[in-house]
């Protein structure tokens, strides 16, 4: 009986370790995306302000544009489909 109890405790300990490894914190990805617990990638919303993005990408991000401009407006004016595309074509580091 003692072996059975030890075996159950060992299995429970392995499950606990696996469960603790499965829960990931948000990892910062490209272009301000983050990995959620399910592995899904979330994107910046169109209502994100340029001045907020400047905190991430530097003061030179969207130079000549107002800080209160929304990301959706910036993308529309530049003809970019996404923040990633804008960064590749317009943002020089």
Short mmCIF file of C-alpha atoms in Angstrom, two decimals:
data_model
loop_
_atom_site.label_atom_id
_atom_site.label_comp_id
_atom_site.label_asym_id
_atom_site.label_seq_id
_atom_site.Cartn_x
_atom_site.Cartn_y
_atom_site.Cartn_z
CA UNK A 1 0.00 0.00 0.00
CA UNK A 2 2.86 2.37 0.73
CA UNK A 3 4.12 1.88 -2.83
CA UNK A 4 0.73 2.83 -4.25
CA UNK A 5 0.65 6.04 -2.19
CA UNK A 6 4.18 6.96 -3.29
CA UNK A 7 3.29 6.25 -6.91
CA UNK A 8 0.20 8.49 -6.71
CA UNK A 9 2.22 11.28 -5.11
CA UNK A 10 4.87 10.99 -7.82
CA UNK A 11 2.24 11.20 -10.58
CA UNK A 12 0.62 14.19 -8.88
CA UNK A 13 4.01 15.92 -8.58
CA UNK A 14 4.69 15.39 -12.32
CA UNK A 15 1.28 16.80 -13.22
CA UNK A 16 1.93 19.85 -11.04
CA UNK A 17 5.27 20.48 -12.74
CA UNK A 18 3.69 20.10 -16.19
CA UNK A 19 0.84 22.44 -15.24
CA UNK A 20 3.21 25.09 -13.92
CA UNK A 21 5.25 24.93 -17.15
CA UNK A 22 2.10 25.17 -19.27
CA UNK A 23 1.12 28.54 -17.82
CA UNK A 24 3.19 31.08 -19.69
CA UNK A 25 3.54 34.73 -18.94
CA UNK A 26 2.94 37.15 -21.76
CA UNK A 27 5.98 37.22 -24.02
CA UNK A 28 6.64 40.33 -26.02
CA UNK A 29 6.58 39.56 -29.70
CA UNK A 30 7.14 41.53 -32.83
CA UNK A 31 5.34 44.82 -33.28
CA UNK A 32 3.90 45.00 -29.81
CA UNK A 33 2.10 41.68 -30.06
CA UNK A 34 2.00 39.38 -27.08
CA UNK A 35 1.42 35.66 -26.71
CA UNK A 36 -1.66 34.88 -24.67
CA UNK A 37 -2.02 31.79 -22.49
CA UNK A 38 -3.45 29.78 -25.37
CA UNK A 39 -0.58 30.70 -27.69
CA UNK A 40 -2.72 33.09 -29.70
CA UNK A 41 -1.05 36.33 -30.81
CA UNK A 42 -2.88 39.57 -30.12
CA UNK A 43 -2.35 42.64 -32.28
CA UNK A 44 -2.42 46.37 -31.58
CA UNK A 45 -5.86 47.89 -31.89
CA UNK A 46 -6.53 50.61 -34.44
CA UNK A 47 -7.32 53.06 -31.65
CA UNK A 48 -3.76 52.88 -30.25
CA UNK A 49 -2.29 56.37 -30.31
CA UNK A 50 0.96 57.25 -32.08
CA UNK A 51 2.41 58.75 -28.88
CA UNK A 52 1.87 55.40 -27.15
CA UNK A 53 3.69 53.62 -29.99
CA UNK A 54 6.54 56.13 -29.69
CA UNK A 55 7.17 54.82 -26.18
CA UNK A 56 7.92 51.43 -27.75
CA UNK A 57 9.54 52.39 -31.07
CA UNK A 58 11.22 55.69 -30.14
CA UNK A 59 10.51 59.38 -30.67
CA UNK A 60 11.26 59.07 -34.39
CA UNK A 61 8.25 56.75 -34.94
CA UNK A 62 5.81 58.40 -37.41
CA UNK A 63 7.90 61.56 -37.53
CA UNK A 64 5.90 64.62 -38.53
CA UNK A 65 2.63 63.12 -37.32
CA UNK A 66 0.66 64.22 -34.28
CA UNK A 67 0.86 62.09 -31.17
CA UNK A 68 -2.92 61.90 -30.80
CA UNK A 69 -3.29 60.27 -34.23
CA UNK A 70 -4.67 56.73 -34.09
CA UNK A 71 -2.81 53.78 -35.56
CA UNK A 72 -5.71 53.04 -37.94
CA UNK A 73 -5.45 56.56 -39.39
CA UNK A 74 -1.67 56.28 -39.78
CA UNK A 75 -2.01 52.94 -41.57
CA UNK A 76 -4.74 54.29 -43.86
CA UNK A 77 -2.72 57.40 -44.79
CA UNK A 78 0.43 55.40 -45.51
CA UNK A 79 -1.36 52.57 -47.32
CA UNK A 80 -0.08 49.97 -44.86
CA UNK A 81 -2.20 46.96 -43.95
CA UNK A 82 -0.67 46.44 -40.50
CA UNK A 83 1.77 47.87 -37.99
CA UNK A 84 4.28 45.23 -39.09
CA UNK A 85 4.03 46.39 -42.71
CA UNK A 86 4.33 50.05 -41.67
CA UNK A 87 7.47 49.31 -39.68
CA UNK A 88 9.07 47.44 -42.59
CA UNK A 89 8.39 50.17 -45.15
CA UNK A 90 8.34 53.47 -43.27
CA UNK A 91 10.06 53.19 -39.91
CA UNK A 92 13.81 53.63 -40.04
CA UNK A 93 15.67 52.80 -36.86
#
